[in-house]
Amino acid sequence: MTENSPQEAVERALAAAKSDDCIVIADEGSAANLRWAGNSLTTNGVSRSRQLTVVAVTRSGDEARVGVVSRAGVRSDQIADVVAEAEAAAAGAAPAEDAQPLVPANPVSGAGWDHPPAETEISVFAGFAADLGAAFATAAGGGRKLYGFAEHEMTSSYIGTSSGLRLRHDQPSGRLELNAKSADMATSAWAGTGTRDFGDVDVTSLEADLAQRLDWAKRSVSLPAGRYETLLPPTAVADLLIYLYWSAGAKDALDGRTVFSKAGGGTRVGEQLAGLPLSLYSDPAEAGLQCAPFVVAHASSRESSVFDNGLPTGRTDWIAAGTLGALVQTRHTARLSGLPVTPAIDNLVLTAPDAAGSIAEMVGRTSRGLLLTCLWYIREVDPQTLLLTGLTRDGVYLVENGEVTGAVNNFRFNESPVALLARITEMGATVPTLPREWADYFTRAAMAPLRVEGFNMSSVSQAS
Amino acid sequence: MDPEFTAYPLRQLADAALQRARQLGASRADFRAERIRGQRIQLSDGNLETQFDSDDLGLAVRVVVDGTWGFASAVDMTPEAAARAAAEAVDVARVAAPISTERIQLADEPAHGEVTWLSAYEVDPFDISVADKIALLSSWSRRLLDADGVDHVDASLYQVRECKFYTDGATTALQQRVRLHPSVTAVAVAADGRFETMRTLAPPAGRGFEYLTGAGWDFDAELAELPSLLAEKMAAPSVESGRYDLVIDPSNLFLTIHESIGHATELDRALGYEAAYAGTSFATFDKLGSLQYGSPVMHVTGDRTTEHGLATIGFDDEGVAGQSWDLVTGGVLTGYQLDRRIAAAANLGRSNGCAFADSPSHMPIQRMANVSLQPAANGPSTAELIASVTDGIYIVGDKSWSIDMQRYNFQFTGQRFYRIRNGRLDGQLKDVAYQATTTDFWNSMEAVGGPQTYVLGGAFNCGKGQPGQVAPVSHGCPSVVMRGIRILNTVEEAGT
């Protein structure tokens, strides 16, 4: 541990604290990225970040006032100033509605605490960049243009509290997005993958898949707006269900303001949502999708509480066997709702018993329907039903008699992921996937392809 | 100017970085240092939910080596860290060079020497105590909670003070700007589970704390009418889907401008540089000067100069001075938004100054200027525009938005919708969304209001680029009349 290490910063801040309670989070981050367009790299870079967040808590009886200050690049001689700023903010704050005791130290507290922060750098792309260059050449030879982005990030977070808690977590996050277009830009295909280290990324295979999809688009079919039987690939399912998950805050539901509110008060926990016995869950230990097994909250919000920092998390079934099983809870909202404490977790998995088969196999079982590639520009239209709107993108295909017979125009959809659950007629095998729309914020997902009855394509989009 | 920021040895850091970059073979290098303070305060039903102060500080070096970009940033404000970042940026360029076929060239920009610029504001919001801000939001919340029919109130205030130091050797710019976004939402929940919301229309603005105390917006007046507006919306009939003539208020239209004109006239998009993410544009470069974007009454400008505009700044993140220019003239596409690379690539001469990076960790990319629809000189009032509609809807306030990746097909909702019958407002409707194709929509614009209807709206959260960057931007516009626009019923769309 050096003087400027994050651990030292945490200890110095706690030592400087004069408030009744104090929480300190030190984040050390590094990132590297490559971006390309038209078979050539464009903007590329590396960055580093260092953030110190101090949560000062002043208590008076059951009330607690909180001040939070988060500052980048804090030097050792500035740490006491940050603590003082947080304490001044707490002194001026109104009582926090989510006030709770701090999370006490527990048996796993301190594990790995002394280890230095993990880092990434541009060399993480050494092998990948060579493969990408080869893919550029292959694409150019085939009259295709490749566009896309590769990013690798590493964040090490250290939490220390005046209650004695010491926790650290290293979070690698990576993704590749690859987009192929025909030379005239008239047809487009997309593939993406999440990764922890780029060691498992096969850009050659992805480029070949995209070439096949552009071949599918050599026959184009115009279809009108309407409700279609639709095969949703895992990435599209992820984008819809992540929004459902983000909308599953217990506080808003208790306030009567979401699709998960029960008329007359309370929540819909326990209600059947899906016809199939599917489960939508988060688990910090999920293989390949590992994330922090405890709460890291830099600020309080409707779905998180700084008081919960360090609270252990475990597998949580938001939907269990088709039934709404849990909402995102802080300890504060759990007291209001009378439901278990189920904090947000940074991954999401959809499974069902006996669900099997790839989306290609589901295509083979389709007499007539649409096969989507991914969804785009998803926004909430009506929180009452959780109606979402958005676009299909980079390939909509017509499936007839078990085969893809051509590419269809894009559509604007209006659909609720909650209502959609009841119209799932088939579910394939769960696979890791990159959510196309939300990958800036959420990369750890494993989803199953779905067959949905009557997916609402509200209008035709001319975009190609 | 923030004395803590200017106390850092900015020129010494820049010298260390630029000298190191040159030593390592960079043909061009520029240096930025930034400090961005943010403060977010949120109250739920008058209780403090979030108080979060952020303070981002760092430096960035951008280089061109063998015609390829390289970029690196650092958090330590020391000459050693600056020099190390320069070396890392050169390394990045060398890794990228073997698979980069495009040679980076930048459009020429006059040398501006040493310049300083501050945005127009009176009271730095960071000079106001947190307690005073919470007290103000609390009093606003209490006022609404005490009204009949209001079950919940969300109140929030987000404030930013952004300091930038830029140098490329020819221009050295020290700049500071302030912006804030206050917002209050009232919620009504019926016994049968139905709920509706009504949010203030006050736009985010490049102003100081004086904005909350009467300069530029009358919050007292707006808060006073929210409960009755919400009650009327709760009792309003559901819209019948179909085609309607619309009068669109600036509080709604600014966002449609943002999505269907602002992004569509970014030349980096039109040339394909955003194709895999934000998308491209139907307004392709070959259509410059010929595309009939909208009706002849359509005049759209881009600028980085409007007072209190969120995209307003003296010099962009490539040292280009702020300018204003035409994008659509007489309904025809006549211009684009540019940075120096894109201006050179398209042989358009000088950049119009749209390079922006949202933090020291990010490389500047072409971002949106203030893109505004100009009013008609001596044009009609909003009431006169409404009087020109026999069977239509008047739309006020923004809410939901979505547009496709080539900026053709869009869908928007709003805060409130009034039925227009025979030139008069006839009560609110609910469950309304409008959907159109961009050029159909703007070509259906029959009339634009006069300067008295013009309002500068905007947003803090315009996203673009990979890694993702967020930019603030303003859009001014008058009220307008649109003929025959498709209206959806959102309950029917949900299939419920």
PDB file of N, CA, C and O in Angstrom, chain B residues 7 43 67 74 79 115-116 120 155 184 190 192-193 238 265 311 332 378 390 476:
ATOM      1  N   ALA B   7      -5.531  27.839 -10.279  1.00  0.00           N
ATOM      2  CA  ALA B   7      -4.343  27.672  -9.436  1.00  0.00           C
ATOM      3  C   ALA B   7      -3.463  26.520  -9.905  1.00  0.00           C
ATOM      4  O   ALA B   7      -2.279  26.442  -9.555  1.00  0.00           O
ATOM      5  N   LEU B  43     -35.622  15.883  -4.115  1.00  0.00           N
ATOM      6  CA  LEU B  43     -36.542  15.703  -2.999  1.00  0.00           C
ATOM      7  C   LEU B  43     -37.711  14.846  -3.459  1.00  0.00           C
ATOM      8  O   LEU B  43     -38.196  14.992  -4.589  1.00  0.00           O
ATOM      9  N   GLY B  67      -0.792  10.382 -39.260  1.00  0.00           N
ATOM     10  CA  GLY B  67      -2.144  10.533 -39.782  1.00  0.00           C
ATOM     11  C   GLY B  67      -3.224   9.846 -38.992  1.00  0.00           C
ATOM     12  O   GLY B  67      -4.378   9.781 -39.425  1.00  0.00           O
ATOM     13  N   ALA B  74      -5.464  11.800 -17.984  1.00  0.00           N
ATOM     14  CA  ALA B  74      -4.860  11.504 -16.684  1.00  0.00           C
ATOM     15  C   ALA B  74      -5.588  12.298 -15.609  1.00  0.00           C
ATOM     16  O   ALA B  74      -6.234  13.316 -15.903  1.00  0.00           O
ATOM     17  N   PRO B  79       3.124  17.851 -14.232  1.00  0.00           N
ATOM     18  CA  PRO B  79       3.810  17.777 -15.528  1.00  0.00           C
ATOM     19  C   PRO B  79       4.175  16.342 -15.896  1.00  0.00           C
ATOM     20  O   PRO B  79       4.129  15.968 -17.075  1.00  0.00           O
ATOM     21  N   VAL B 115      -7.011  33.716 -24.887  1.00  0.00           N
ATOM     22  CA  VAL B 115      -8.372  34.250 -24.759  1.00  0.00           C
ATOM     23  C   VAL B 115      -9.029  33.680 -23.502  1.00  0.00           C
ATOM     24  O   VAL B 115      -8.727  32.571 -23.058  1.00  0.00           O
ATOM     25  N   THR B 116      -9.925  34.471 -22.941  1.00  0.00           N
ATOM     26  CA  THR B 116     -10.704  34.065 -21.766  1.00  0.00           C
ATOM     27  C   THR B 116     -12.176  34.323 -22.064  1.00  0.00           C
ATOM     28  O   THR B 116     -12.517  35.337 -22.679  1.00  0.00           O
ATOM     29  N   ALA B 120     -22.799  33.865 -19.541  1.00  0.00           N
ATOM     30  CA  ALA B 120     -23.584  34.935 -18.929  1.00  0.00           C
ATOM     31  C   ALA B 120     -24.389  34.413 -17.739  1.00  0.00           C
ATOM     32  O   ALA B 120     -25.335  33.645 -17.917  1.00  0.00           O
ATOM     33  N   ALA B 155     -39.023  16.886  -6.791  1.00  0.00           N
ATOM     34  CA  ALA B 155     -38.382  18.174  -7.088  1.00  0.00           C
ATOM     35  C   ALA B 155     -36.883  17.936  -7.189  1.00  0.00           C
ATOM     36  O   ALA B 155     -36.302  17.221  -6.352  1.00  0.00           O
ATOM     37  N   VAL B 184     -39.819  20.143 -11.395  1.00  0.00           N
ATOM     38  CA  VAL B 184     -40.798  19.723 -10.374  1.00  0.00           C
ATOM     39  C   VAL B 184     -41.906  18.952 -11.078  1.00  0.00           C
ATOM     40  O   VAL B 184     -42.442  19.408 -12.093  1.00  0.00           O
ATOM     41  N   ALA B 190     -55.191   7.713  -8.650  1.00  0.00           N
ATOM     42  CA  ALA B 190     -56.607   7.477  -8.379  1.00  0.00           C
ATOM     43  C   ALA B 190     -56.795   6.160  -7.625  1.00  0.00           C
ATOM     44  O   ALA B 190     -55.909   5.297  -7.635  1.00  0.00           O
ATOM     45  N   ASP B 192     -58.516   3.700  -8.363  1.00  0.00           N
ATOM     46  CA  ASP B 192     -58.521   2.523  -9.237  1.00  0.00           C
ATOM     47  C   ASP B 192     -57.138   2.202  -9.807  1.00  0.00           C
ATOM     48  O   ASP B 192     -56.996   1.322 -10.652  1.00  0.00           O
ATOM     49  N   GLY B 193     -56.114   2.925  -9.364  1.00  0.00           N
ATOM     50  CA  GLY B 193     -54.749   2.638  -9.795  1.00  0.00           C
ATOM     51  C   GLY B 193     -54.256   3.496 -10.937  1.00  0.00           C
ATOM     52  O   GLY B 193     -53.071   3.465 -11.268  1.00  0.00           O
ATOM     53  N   SER B 238     -59.646  10.092 -23.180  1.00  0.00           N
ATOM     54  CA  SER B 238     -58.552   9.506 -23.940  1.00  0.00           C
ATOM     55  C   SER B 238     -58.694   9.915 -25.406  1.00  0.00           C
ATOM     56  O   SER B 238     -59.797   9.960 -25.944  1.00  0.00           O
ATOM     57  N   THR B 265     -28.429  16.940 -38.996  1.00  0.00           N
ATOM     58  CA  THR B 265     -27.527  17.856 -39.706  1.00  0.00           C
ATOM     59  C   THR B 265     -26.118  17.858 -39.117  1.00  0.00           C
ATOM     60  O   THR B 265     -25.358  18.799 -39.305  1.00  0.00           O
ATOM     61  N   ALA B 311     -25.276  25.092 -25.371  1.00  0.00           N
ATOM     62  CA  ALA B 311     -24.128  24.746 -26.210  1.00  0.00           C
ATOM     63  C   ALA B 311     -23.265  25.970 -26.515  1.00  0.00           C
ATOM     64  O   ALA B 311     -22.346  25.893 -27.331  1.00  0.00           O
ATOM     65  N   VAL B 332     -34.967  24.495 -47.331  1.00  0.00           N
ATOM     66  CA  VAL B 332     -33.954  23.690 -48.033  1.00  0.00           C
ATOM     67  C   VAL B 332     -32.711  23.505 -47.148  1.00  0.00           C
ATOM     68  O   VAL B 332     -32.260  24.457 -46.500  1.00  0.00           O
ATOM     69  N   ASN B 378     -42.868  39.600 -37.194  1.00  0.00           N
ATOM     70  CA  ASN B 378     -44.268  40.053 -37.167  1.00  0.00           C
ATOM     71  C   ASN B 378     -45.256  38.892 -37.296  1.00  0.00           C
ATOM     72  O   ASN B 378     -46.389  39.073 -37.749  1.00  0.00           O
ATOM     73  N   THR B 390     -59.181  24.248 -37.135  1.00  0.00           N
ATOM     74  CA  THR B 390     -60.586  23.898 -36.916  1.00  0.00           C
ATOM     75  C   THR B 390     -60.723  22.657 -36.044  1.00  0.00           C
ATOM     76  O   THR B 390     -61.560  22.605 -35.138  1.00  0.00           O
ATOM     77  N   GLY B 476     -34.048  26.952 -29.597  1.00  0.00           N
ATOM     78  CA  GLY B 476     -35.108  27.943 -29.550  1.00  0.00           C
ATOM     79  C   GLY B 476     -36.098  27.698 -30.668  1.00  0.00           C
ATOM     80  O   GLY B 476     -35.730  27.200 -31.738  1.00  0.00           O
TER      81      GLY B 476
END
